[in-house]
Short mmCIF file of C-alpha atoms in Angstrom, two decimals:
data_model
loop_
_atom_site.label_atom_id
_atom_site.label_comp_id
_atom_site.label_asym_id
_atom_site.label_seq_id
_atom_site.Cartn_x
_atom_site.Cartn_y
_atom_site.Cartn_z
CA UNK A 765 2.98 -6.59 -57.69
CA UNK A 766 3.78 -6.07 -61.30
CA UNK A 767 2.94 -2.37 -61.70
CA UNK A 768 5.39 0.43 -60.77
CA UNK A 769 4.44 3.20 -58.87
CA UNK A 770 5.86 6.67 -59.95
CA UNK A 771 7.68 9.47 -57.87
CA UNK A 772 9.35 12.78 -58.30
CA UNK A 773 13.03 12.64 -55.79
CA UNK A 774 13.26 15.31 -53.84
CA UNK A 775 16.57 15.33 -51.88
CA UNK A 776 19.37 12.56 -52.33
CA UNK A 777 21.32 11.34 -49.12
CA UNK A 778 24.93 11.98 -49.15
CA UNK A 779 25.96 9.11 -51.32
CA UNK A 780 22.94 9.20 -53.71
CA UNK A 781 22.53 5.83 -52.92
CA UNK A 782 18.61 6.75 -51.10
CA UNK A 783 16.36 9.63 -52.50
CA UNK A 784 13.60 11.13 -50.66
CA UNK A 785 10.51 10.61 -53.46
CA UNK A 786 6.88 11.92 -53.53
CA UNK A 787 3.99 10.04 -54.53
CA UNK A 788 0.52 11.70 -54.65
CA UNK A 789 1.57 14.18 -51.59
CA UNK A 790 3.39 11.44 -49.68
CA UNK A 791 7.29 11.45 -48.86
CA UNK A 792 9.23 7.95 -48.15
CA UNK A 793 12.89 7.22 -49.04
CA UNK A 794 13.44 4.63 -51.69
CA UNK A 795 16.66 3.31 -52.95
CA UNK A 796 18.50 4.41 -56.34
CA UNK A 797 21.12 1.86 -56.53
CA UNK A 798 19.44 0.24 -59.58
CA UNK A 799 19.82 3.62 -61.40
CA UNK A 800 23.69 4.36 -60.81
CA UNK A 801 24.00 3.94 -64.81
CA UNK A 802 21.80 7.25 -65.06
CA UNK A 803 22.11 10.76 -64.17
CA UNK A 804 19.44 11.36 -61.73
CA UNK A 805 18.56 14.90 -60.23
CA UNK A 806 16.42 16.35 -57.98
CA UNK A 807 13.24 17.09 -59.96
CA UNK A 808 12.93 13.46 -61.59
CA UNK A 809 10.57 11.54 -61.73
CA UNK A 810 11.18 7.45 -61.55
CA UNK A 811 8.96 3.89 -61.34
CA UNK A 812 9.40 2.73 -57.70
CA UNK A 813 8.98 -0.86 -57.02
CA UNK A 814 9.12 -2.87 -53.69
CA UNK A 815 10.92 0.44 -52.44
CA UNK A 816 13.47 0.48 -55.26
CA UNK A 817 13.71 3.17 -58.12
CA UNK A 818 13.68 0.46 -61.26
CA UNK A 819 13.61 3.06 -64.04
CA UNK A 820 13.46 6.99 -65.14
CA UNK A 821 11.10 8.18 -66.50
CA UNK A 822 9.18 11.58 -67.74
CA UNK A 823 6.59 13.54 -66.04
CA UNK A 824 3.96 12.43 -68.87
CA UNK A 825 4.79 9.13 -68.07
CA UNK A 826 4.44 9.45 -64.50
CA UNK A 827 0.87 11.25 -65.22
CA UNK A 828 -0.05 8.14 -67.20
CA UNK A 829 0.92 5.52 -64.87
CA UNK A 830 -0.91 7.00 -61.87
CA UNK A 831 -3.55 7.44 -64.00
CA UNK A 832 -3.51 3.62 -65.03
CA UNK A 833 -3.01 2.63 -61.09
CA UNK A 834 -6.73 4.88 -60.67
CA UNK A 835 -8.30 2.89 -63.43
CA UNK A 836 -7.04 -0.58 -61.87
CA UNK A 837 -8.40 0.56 -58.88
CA UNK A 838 -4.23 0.50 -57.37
CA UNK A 839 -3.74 3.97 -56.64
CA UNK A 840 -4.76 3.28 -52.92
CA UNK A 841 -2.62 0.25 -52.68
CA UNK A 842 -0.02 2.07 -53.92
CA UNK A 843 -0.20 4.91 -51.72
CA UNK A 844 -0.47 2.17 -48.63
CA UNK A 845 2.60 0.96 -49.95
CA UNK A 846 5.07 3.89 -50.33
CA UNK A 847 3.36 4.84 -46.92
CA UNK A 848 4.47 1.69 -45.53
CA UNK A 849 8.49 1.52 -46.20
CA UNK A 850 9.66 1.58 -42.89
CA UNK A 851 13.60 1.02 -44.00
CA UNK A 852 14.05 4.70 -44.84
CA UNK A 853 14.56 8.42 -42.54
CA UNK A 854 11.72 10.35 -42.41
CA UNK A 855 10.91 13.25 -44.38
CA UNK B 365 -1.03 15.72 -71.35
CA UNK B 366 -2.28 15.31 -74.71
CA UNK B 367 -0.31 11.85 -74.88
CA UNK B 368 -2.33 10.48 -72.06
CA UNK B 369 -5.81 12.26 -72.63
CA UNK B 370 -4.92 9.99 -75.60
CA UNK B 371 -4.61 6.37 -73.98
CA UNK B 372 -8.09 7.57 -72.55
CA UNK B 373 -9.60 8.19 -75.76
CA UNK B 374 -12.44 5.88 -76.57
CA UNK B 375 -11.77 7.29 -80.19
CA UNK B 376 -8.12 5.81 -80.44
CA UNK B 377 -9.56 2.79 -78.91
CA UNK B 378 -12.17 1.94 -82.10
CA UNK B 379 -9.53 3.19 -84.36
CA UNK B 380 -7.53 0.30 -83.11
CA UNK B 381 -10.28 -2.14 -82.83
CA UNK B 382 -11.39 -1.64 -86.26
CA UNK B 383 -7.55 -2.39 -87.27
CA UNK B 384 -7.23 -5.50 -85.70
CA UNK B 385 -10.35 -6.37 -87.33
CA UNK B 386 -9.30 -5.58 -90.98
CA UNK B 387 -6.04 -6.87 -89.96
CA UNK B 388 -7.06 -10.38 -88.82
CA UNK B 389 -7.97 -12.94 -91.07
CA UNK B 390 -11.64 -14.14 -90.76
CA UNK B 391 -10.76 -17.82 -91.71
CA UNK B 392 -7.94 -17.89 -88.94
CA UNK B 393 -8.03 -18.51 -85.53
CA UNK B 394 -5.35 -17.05 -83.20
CA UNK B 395 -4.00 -17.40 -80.04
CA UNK B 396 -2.25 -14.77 -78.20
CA UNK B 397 -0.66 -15.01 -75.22
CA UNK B 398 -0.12 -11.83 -72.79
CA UNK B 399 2.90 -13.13 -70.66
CA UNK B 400 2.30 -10.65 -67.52
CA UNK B 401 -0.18 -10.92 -64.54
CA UNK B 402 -0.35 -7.19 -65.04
CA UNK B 403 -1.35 -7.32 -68.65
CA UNK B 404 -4.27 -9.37 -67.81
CA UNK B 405 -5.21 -7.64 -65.22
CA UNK B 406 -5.74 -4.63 -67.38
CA UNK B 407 -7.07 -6.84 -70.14
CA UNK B 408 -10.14 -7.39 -67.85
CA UNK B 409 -10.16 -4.45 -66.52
CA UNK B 410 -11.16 -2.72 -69.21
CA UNK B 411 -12.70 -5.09 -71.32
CA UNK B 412 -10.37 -5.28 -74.05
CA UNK B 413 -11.71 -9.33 -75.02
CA UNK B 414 -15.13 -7.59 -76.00
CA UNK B 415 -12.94 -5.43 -78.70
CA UNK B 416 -11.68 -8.20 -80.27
CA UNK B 417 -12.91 -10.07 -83.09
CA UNK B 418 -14.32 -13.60 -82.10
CA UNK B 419 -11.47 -15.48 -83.75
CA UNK B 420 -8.73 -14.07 -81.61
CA UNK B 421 -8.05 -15.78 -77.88
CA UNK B 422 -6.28 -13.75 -75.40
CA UNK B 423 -4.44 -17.15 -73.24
CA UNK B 424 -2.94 -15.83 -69.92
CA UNK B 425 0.71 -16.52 -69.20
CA UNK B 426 2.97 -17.49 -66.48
CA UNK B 427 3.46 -13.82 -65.35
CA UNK B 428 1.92 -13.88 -62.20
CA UNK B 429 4.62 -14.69 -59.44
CA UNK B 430 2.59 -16.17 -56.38
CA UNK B 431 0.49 -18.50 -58.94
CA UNK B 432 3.54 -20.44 -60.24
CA UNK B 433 4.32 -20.80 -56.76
CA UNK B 434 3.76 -24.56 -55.80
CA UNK B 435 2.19 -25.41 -52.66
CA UNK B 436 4.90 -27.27 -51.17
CA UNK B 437 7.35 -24.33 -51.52
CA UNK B 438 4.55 -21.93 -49.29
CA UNK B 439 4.77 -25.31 -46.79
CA UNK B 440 8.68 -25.20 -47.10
CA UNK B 441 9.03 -21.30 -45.84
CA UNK B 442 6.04 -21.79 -43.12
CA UNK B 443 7.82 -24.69 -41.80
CA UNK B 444 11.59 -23.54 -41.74
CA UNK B 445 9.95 -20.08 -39.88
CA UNK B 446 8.00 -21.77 -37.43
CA UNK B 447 10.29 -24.67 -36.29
CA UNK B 448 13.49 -21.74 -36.40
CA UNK B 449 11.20 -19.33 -34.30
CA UNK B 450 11.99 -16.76 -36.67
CA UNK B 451 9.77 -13.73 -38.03
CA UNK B 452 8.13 -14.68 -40.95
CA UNK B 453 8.08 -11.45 -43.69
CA UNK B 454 6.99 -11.43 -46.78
CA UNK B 455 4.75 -8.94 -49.28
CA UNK B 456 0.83 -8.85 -48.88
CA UNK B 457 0.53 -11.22 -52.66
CA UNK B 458 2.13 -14.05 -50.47
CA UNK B 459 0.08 -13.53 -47.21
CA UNK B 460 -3.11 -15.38 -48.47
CA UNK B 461 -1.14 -18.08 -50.72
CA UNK B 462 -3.06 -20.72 -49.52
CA UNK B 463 -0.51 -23.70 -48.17
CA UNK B 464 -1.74 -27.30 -47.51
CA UNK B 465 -1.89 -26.42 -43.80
CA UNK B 466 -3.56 -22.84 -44.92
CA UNK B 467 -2.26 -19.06 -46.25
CA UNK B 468 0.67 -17.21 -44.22
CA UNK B 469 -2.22 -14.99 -42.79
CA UNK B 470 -3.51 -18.20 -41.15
CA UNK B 471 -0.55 -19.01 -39.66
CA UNK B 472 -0.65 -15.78 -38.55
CA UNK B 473 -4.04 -16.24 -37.01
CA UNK B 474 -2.88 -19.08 -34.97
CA UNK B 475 0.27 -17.28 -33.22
CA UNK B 476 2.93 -17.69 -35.86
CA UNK B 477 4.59 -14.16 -36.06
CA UNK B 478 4.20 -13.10 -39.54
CA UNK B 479 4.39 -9.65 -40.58
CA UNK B 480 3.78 -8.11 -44.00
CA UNK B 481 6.28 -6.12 -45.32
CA UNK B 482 6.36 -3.25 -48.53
CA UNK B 483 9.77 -4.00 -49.44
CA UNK B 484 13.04 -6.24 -48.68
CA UNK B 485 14.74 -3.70 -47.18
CA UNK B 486 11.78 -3.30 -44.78
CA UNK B 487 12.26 -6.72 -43.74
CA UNK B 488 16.16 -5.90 -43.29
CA UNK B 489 15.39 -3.27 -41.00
CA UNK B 490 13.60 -5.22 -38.64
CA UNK B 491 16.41 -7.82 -38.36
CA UNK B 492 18.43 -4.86 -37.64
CA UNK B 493 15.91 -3.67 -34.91
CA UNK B 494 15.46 -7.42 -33.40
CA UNK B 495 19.33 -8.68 -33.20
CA UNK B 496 17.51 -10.98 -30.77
CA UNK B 497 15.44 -12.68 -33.48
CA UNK B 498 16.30 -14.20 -36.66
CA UNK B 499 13.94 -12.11 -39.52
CA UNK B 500 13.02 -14.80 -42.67
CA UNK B 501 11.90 -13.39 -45.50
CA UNK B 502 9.93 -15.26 -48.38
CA UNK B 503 11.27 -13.74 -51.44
CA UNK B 504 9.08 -14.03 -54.74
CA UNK B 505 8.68 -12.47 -57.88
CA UNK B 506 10.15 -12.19 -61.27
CA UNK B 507 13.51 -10.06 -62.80
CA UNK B 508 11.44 -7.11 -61.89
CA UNK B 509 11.87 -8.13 -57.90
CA UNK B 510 14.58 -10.00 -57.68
CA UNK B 511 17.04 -7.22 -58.32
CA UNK B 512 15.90 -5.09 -55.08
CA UNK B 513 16.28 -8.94 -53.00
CA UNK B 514 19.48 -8.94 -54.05
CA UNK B 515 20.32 -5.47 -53.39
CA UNK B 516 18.97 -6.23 -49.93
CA UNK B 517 21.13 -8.38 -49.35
CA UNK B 518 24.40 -6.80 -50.79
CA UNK B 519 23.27 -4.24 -47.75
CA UNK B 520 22.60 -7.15 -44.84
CA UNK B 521 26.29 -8.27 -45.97
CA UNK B 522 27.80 -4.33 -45.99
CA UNK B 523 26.22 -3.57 -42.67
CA UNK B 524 27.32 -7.04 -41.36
CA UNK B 525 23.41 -8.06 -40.48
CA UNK B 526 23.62 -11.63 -39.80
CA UNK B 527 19.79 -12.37 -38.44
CA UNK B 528 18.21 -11.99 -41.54
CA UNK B 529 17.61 -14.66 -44.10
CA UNK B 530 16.21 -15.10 -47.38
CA UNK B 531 13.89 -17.99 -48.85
CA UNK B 532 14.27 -17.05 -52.29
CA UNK B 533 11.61 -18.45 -55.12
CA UNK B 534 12.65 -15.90 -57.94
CA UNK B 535 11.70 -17.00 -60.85
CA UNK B 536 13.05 -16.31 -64.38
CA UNK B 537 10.48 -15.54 -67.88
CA UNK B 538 12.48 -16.83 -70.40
CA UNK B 539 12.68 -21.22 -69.34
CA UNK B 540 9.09 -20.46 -69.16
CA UNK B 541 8.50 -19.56 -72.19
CA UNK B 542 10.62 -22.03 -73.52
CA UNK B 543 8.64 -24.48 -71.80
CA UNK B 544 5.25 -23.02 -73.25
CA UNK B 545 6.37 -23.37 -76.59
CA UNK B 546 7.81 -26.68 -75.64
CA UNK B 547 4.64 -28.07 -74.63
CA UNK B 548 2.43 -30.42 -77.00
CA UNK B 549 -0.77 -29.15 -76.09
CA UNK B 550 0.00 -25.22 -77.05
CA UNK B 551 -0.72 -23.34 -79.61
CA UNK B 552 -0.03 -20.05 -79.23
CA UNK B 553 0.94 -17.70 -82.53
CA UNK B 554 2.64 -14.23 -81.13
CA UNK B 555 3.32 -12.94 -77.40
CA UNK B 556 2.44 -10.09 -75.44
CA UNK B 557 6.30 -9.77 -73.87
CA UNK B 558 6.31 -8.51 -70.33
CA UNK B 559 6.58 -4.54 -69.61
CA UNK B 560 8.48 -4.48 -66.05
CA UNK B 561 10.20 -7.67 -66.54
CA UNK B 562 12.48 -6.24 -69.52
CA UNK B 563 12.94 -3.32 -68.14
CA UNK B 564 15.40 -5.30 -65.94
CA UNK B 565 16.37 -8.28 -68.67
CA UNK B 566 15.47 -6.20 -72.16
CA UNK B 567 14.34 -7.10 -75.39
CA UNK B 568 17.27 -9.47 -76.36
CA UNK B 569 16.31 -12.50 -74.26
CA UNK B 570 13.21 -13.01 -76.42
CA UNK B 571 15.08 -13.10 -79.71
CA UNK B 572 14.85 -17.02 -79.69
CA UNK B 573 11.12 -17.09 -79.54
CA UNK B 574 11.31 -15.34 -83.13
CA UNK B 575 14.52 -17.38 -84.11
CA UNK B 576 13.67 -20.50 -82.81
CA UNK B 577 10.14 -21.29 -83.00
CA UNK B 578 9.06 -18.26 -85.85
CA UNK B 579 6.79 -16.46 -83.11
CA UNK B 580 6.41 -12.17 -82.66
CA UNK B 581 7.06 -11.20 -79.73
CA UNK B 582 6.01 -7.60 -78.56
CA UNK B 583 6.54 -6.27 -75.29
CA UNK B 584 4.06 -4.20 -74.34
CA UNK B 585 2.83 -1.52 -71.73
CA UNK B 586 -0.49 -1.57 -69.55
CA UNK B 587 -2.31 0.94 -71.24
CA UNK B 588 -5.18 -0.34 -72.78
CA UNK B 589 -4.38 1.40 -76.36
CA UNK B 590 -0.18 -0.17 -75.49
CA UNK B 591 -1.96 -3.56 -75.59
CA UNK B 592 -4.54 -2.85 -78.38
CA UNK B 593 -1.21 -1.45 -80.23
CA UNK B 594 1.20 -4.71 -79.47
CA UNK B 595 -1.75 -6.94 -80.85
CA UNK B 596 -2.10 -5.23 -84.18
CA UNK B 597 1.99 -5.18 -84.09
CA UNK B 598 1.25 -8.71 -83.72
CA UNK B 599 -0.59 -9.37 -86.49
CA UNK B 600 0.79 -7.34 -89.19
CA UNK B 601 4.17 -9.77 -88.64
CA UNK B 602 1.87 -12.74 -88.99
CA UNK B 603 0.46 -10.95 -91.92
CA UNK B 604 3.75 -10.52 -93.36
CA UNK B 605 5.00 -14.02 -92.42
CA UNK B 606 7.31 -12.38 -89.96
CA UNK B 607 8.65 -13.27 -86.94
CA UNK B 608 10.56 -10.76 -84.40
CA UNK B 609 10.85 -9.12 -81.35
CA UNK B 610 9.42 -5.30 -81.24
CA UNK B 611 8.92 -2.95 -78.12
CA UNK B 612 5.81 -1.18 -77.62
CA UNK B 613 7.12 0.32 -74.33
CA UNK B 614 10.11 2.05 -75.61
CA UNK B 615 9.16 4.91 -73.36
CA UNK B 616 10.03 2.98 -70.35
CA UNK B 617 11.88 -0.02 -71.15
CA UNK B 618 15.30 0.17 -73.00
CA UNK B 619 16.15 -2.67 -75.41
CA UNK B 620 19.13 -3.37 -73.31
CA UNK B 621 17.32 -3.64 -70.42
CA UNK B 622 19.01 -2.13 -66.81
CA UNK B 623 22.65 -3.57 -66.41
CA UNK B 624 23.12 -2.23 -63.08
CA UNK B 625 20.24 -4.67 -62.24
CA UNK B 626 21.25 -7.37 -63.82
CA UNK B 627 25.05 -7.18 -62.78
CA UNK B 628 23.59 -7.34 -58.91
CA UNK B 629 21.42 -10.31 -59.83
CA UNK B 630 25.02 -11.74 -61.16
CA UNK B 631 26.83 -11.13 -57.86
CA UNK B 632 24.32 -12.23 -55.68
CA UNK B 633 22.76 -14.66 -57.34
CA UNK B 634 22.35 -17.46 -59.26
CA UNK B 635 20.68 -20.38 -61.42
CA UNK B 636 19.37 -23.27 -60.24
CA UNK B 637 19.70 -26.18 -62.04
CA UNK B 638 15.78 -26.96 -62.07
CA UNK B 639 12.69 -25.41 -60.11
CA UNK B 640 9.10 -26.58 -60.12
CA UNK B 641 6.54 -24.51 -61.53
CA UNK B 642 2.69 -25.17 -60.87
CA UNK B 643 1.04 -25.62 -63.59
CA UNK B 644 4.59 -26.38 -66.00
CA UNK B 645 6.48 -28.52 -63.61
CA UNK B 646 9.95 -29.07 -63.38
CA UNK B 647 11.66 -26.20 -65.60
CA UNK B 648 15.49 -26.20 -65.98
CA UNK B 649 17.49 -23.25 -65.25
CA UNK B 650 14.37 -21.59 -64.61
CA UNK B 651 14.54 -19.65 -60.95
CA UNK B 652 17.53 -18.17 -58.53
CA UNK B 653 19.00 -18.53 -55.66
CA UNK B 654 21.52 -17.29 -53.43
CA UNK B 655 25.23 -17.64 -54.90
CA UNK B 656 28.02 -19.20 -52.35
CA UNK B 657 29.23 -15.60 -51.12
CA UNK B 658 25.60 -15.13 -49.98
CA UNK B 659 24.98 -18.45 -48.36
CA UNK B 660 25.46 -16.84 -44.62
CA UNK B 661 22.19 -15.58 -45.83
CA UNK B 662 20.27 -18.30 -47.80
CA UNK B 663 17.75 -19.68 -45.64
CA UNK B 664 17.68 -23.03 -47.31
CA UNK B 665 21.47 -23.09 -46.50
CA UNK B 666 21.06 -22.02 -42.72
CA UNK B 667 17.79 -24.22 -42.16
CA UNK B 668 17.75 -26.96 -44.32
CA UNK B 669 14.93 -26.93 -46.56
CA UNK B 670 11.76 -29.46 -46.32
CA UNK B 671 11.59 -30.04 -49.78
CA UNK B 672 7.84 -30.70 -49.36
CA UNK B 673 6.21 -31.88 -52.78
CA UNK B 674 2.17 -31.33 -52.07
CA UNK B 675 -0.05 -31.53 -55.23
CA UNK B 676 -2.90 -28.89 -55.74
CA UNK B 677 -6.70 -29.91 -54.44
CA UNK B 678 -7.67 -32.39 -56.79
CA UNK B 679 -10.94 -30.64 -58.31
CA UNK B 680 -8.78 -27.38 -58.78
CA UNK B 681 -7.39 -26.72 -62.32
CA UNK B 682 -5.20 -24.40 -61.91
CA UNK B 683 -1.99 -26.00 -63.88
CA UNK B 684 -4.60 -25.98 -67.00
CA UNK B 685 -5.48 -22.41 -66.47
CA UNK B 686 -1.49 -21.10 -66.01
CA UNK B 687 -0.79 -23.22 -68.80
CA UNK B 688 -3.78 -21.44 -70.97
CA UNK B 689 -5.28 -24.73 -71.49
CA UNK B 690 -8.47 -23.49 -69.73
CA UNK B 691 -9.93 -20.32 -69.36
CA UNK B 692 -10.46 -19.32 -65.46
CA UNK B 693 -14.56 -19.56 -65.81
CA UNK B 694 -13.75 -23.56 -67.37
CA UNK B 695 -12.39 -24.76 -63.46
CA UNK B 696 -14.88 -26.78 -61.78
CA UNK B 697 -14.38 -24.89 -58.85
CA UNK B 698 -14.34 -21.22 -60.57
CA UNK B 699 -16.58 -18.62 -58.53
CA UNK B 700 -17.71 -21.65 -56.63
CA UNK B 701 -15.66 -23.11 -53.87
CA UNK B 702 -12.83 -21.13 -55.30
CA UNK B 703 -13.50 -17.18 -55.03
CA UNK B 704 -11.56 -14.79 -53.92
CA UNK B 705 -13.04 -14.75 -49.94
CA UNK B 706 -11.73 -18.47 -49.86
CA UNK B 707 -9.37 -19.03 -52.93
CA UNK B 708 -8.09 -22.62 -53.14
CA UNK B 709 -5.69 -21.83 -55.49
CA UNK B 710 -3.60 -18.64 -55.94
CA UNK B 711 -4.80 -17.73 -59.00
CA UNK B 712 -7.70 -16.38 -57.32
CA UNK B 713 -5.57 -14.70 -54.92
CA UNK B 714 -3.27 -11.87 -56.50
CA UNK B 715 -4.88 -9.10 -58.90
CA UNK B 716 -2.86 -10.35 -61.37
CA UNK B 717 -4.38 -14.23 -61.17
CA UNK B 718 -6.30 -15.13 -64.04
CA UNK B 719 -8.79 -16.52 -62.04
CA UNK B 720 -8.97 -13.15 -59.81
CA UNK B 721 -9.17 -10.70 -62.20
CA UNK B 722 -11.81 -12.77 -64.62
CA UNK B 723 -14.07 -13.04 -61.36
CA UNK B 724 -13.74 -9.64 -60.31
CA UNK B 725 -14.31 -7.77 -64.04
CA UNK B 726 -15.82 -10.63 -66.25
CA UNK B 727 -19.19 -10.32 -65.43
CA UNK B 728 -18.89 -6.14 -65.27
CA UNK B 729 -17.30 -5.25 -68.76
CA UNK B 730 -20.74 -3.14 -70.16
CA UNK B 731 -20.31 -1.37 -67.18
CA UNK B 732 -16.61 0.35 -68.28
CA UNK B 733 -16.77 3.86 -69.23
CA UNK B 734 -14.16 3.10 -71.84
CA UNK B 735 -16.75 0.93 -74.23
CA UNK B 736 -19.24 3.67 -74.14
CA UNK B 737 -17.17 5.68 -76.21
CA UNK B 738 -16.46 2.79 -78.88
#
């Protein structure tokens, strides 16, 4: 439960407190409270954990890291995760 | 992606190796210890022991949040759930945590409702969908998790959610380090620092393991060439006679850490003034819990908590492996009674156990593409 999975936001909700992320195709809300220190637009890409944004970060990085979930064998468990919030709207 | 065609690169990954090799000194043994669960799962993974001289030990840290856990505490939240009639949540790490009366998922098996959840807020939403029924949720995990509890819980007091109830067993890095370096039978010479974990707490917290007790500490990412990198980062302070704390992850975690996070974990948390550890014991100022304004939500303030003390299977080693005493492979009951189809402790449960992630890569390391290459 260590590793981060990464997602590009897509919409914010009206107080930019929840953004509607991607992951490999998939769309879930997650929450962006923990990043109120940054500016965060549409178009980023951020580490999602336990359905919370816990840092920003760049597309390369995102590449890399769901390239290192393939090679732990995680990138399914990930997916099953993101799939699974259930606290969110739907896309 | 040149940077990550990189990371792939069995080139980069001999150019390292061959480093480390000049770098270390034949007529030294070391001891390094990768603090994360996540570390050592990609240690294994991809066979990074087998590209390491003989005289340097990779020891496995505390970093893996359902293995510090201590049986009595899985007993505590099963019991407050089932005698309260209230849903039991928590995430799929916890659900096979085997308890002395068996894991959550047993529990489950024998009509308890338990239900996994992805995230705390998931767990808040069903309280909100069940007014009816009071929703408990087991909280675990490090300063990488225990922000988003707290968070959860700033919303379950906003939206004025009163059925929902947290059993929190957060757990801070820092008392156990302290601890490890405390302890009389460790040896360890430099750290692996934690990649998630300071990007929530930073690099500052770790300053005393340089100060204090002369140590590097490097806080590295999960890419194998990240952890190749922090261990010749690593050795070149030993080689220098330094001690000090460095950041391999830069690109990710800021030497400040997140202070959004960690001003939530200050509102709606706090220390406690001691929390048992398996494997370290009693560890002072060493976990969180719910601060007074949150105590409509603390489960062990609305249930009372069991306080249960239960003491691991005898023949299972597990408080020698977490402490890095003994490798998994050394337990008696490694691969035998103890496997991951019927773990007896939870080392062998998460991906990020010692004891998991030796049994599911140990034997298979000639098999990784990466070592072709080297």
């Amino acid at each position: 439960m260590c590793l981060a999975i990464p997602g590009q936001i897509k919409t914010f909700d009206k107080a930019k407190r929840y953004a509607m992320v991607a992951v490999a195709g998939v769309q879930r809300q997650v929450n962006v409270d923990l990043l109120r220190g940054e500016s965060l637009s549409i178009g980023d890409w951020i580490l999602i954990h336990v359905g919370f944004a816990m840092s920003k970060i760049s597309a390369e990085q995102a590449d890399e890291q769901m390239k290192l979930l393939e090679m732990l064998g995680e990138a399914d468990e990930a997916l099953d995760e993101v799939k699974g919030y259930s606290f969110g709207e739907d896309p | 992606m040149k940077f990550v065609d990189e990371f792939r690169d069995g080139h980069f990954i001999k150019k390292a190796a061959a480093e480390i090799e000049r770098l270390a000194d034949s007529s030294k043994q070391y001891r390094i210890m990768e603090v994360c669960g996540g570390h050592t799962h990609s240690i294994y993974r991809y066979g990074l022991k087998d590209l390491l001289p003989k005289n340097i030990d990779l020891v496995h840290g505390p970093g893996c949040p359902v293995c510090v856990l201590p049986m009595g505490r899985v007993d505590d939240g099963l019991t407050i759930a089932r005698d309260s009639g209230a849903i039991f949540t928590a995430f799929g790490d916890m659900m096979r945590v085997p308890g002395s009366q068996g894991s959550p998922l047993e529990h489950k098996a024998r009509g308890m409702d338990i239900r996994m959840v992805y995230s705390p807020l998931d767990a808040l939403k069903l309280a909100e969908k069940n007014p009816d029924k009071e929703v408990f949720f087991f909280a675990i995990g490090f300063e990488t998790t225990a922000p988003s509890t707290a968070l959860t819980l700033m919303s379950a007091k906003e939206l004025g959610i009163e059925n929902f109830s947290v059993f929190s067993n957060h757990v801070t890095i820092i008392p156990a380090l302290r601890a490890i370096l405390d302890s009389p039978d460790m040896r360890i010479d430099g750290f692996i620092g934690p990649g998630h974990v300071s990007t929530v707490i930073g690099c500052r917290p770790y300053e005393f393991v340089a100060k204090d007790y002369n140590k590097p500490v490097v806080v590295s990412g999960f890419e194998p060439l990240d952890l190749m990198q922090s261990i010749i980062m690593i050795l070149t302070q030993l080689n220098a006679k330094e001690a000090k704390v460095e950041n391999q992850y830069g690109r990710v975690v800021p030497w400040d850490g997140n202070l959004a996070a960690l001003r939530v974990l200050g509102e709606v948390m706090e220390l406690r003034p001691y929390f048992e550890w398996r494997g370290l014991g009693f560890i002072s100022q060493s976990a969180l819990r719910l601060s007074r304004a949150y105590e409509k939500w603390d489960a062990e303030v609305k249930y009372g908590v069991p306080g249960v003390r239960v003491t691991d299977p005898k023949a299972a080693q597990c408080g020698e492996v977490l402490k890095g005493v003994l490798k998994p492979s050394e337990c008696k009951l490694f691969g035998k009674e103890c496997n991951p189809e019927h773990p007896i402790g939870a080392l062998m449960v998460s991906s990020e156990g010692a004891c998991a992630a030796q049994y599911q890569y140990g034997y298979m390391v000639e098999d990784l593409d990466i070592l072709e290459d080297v």
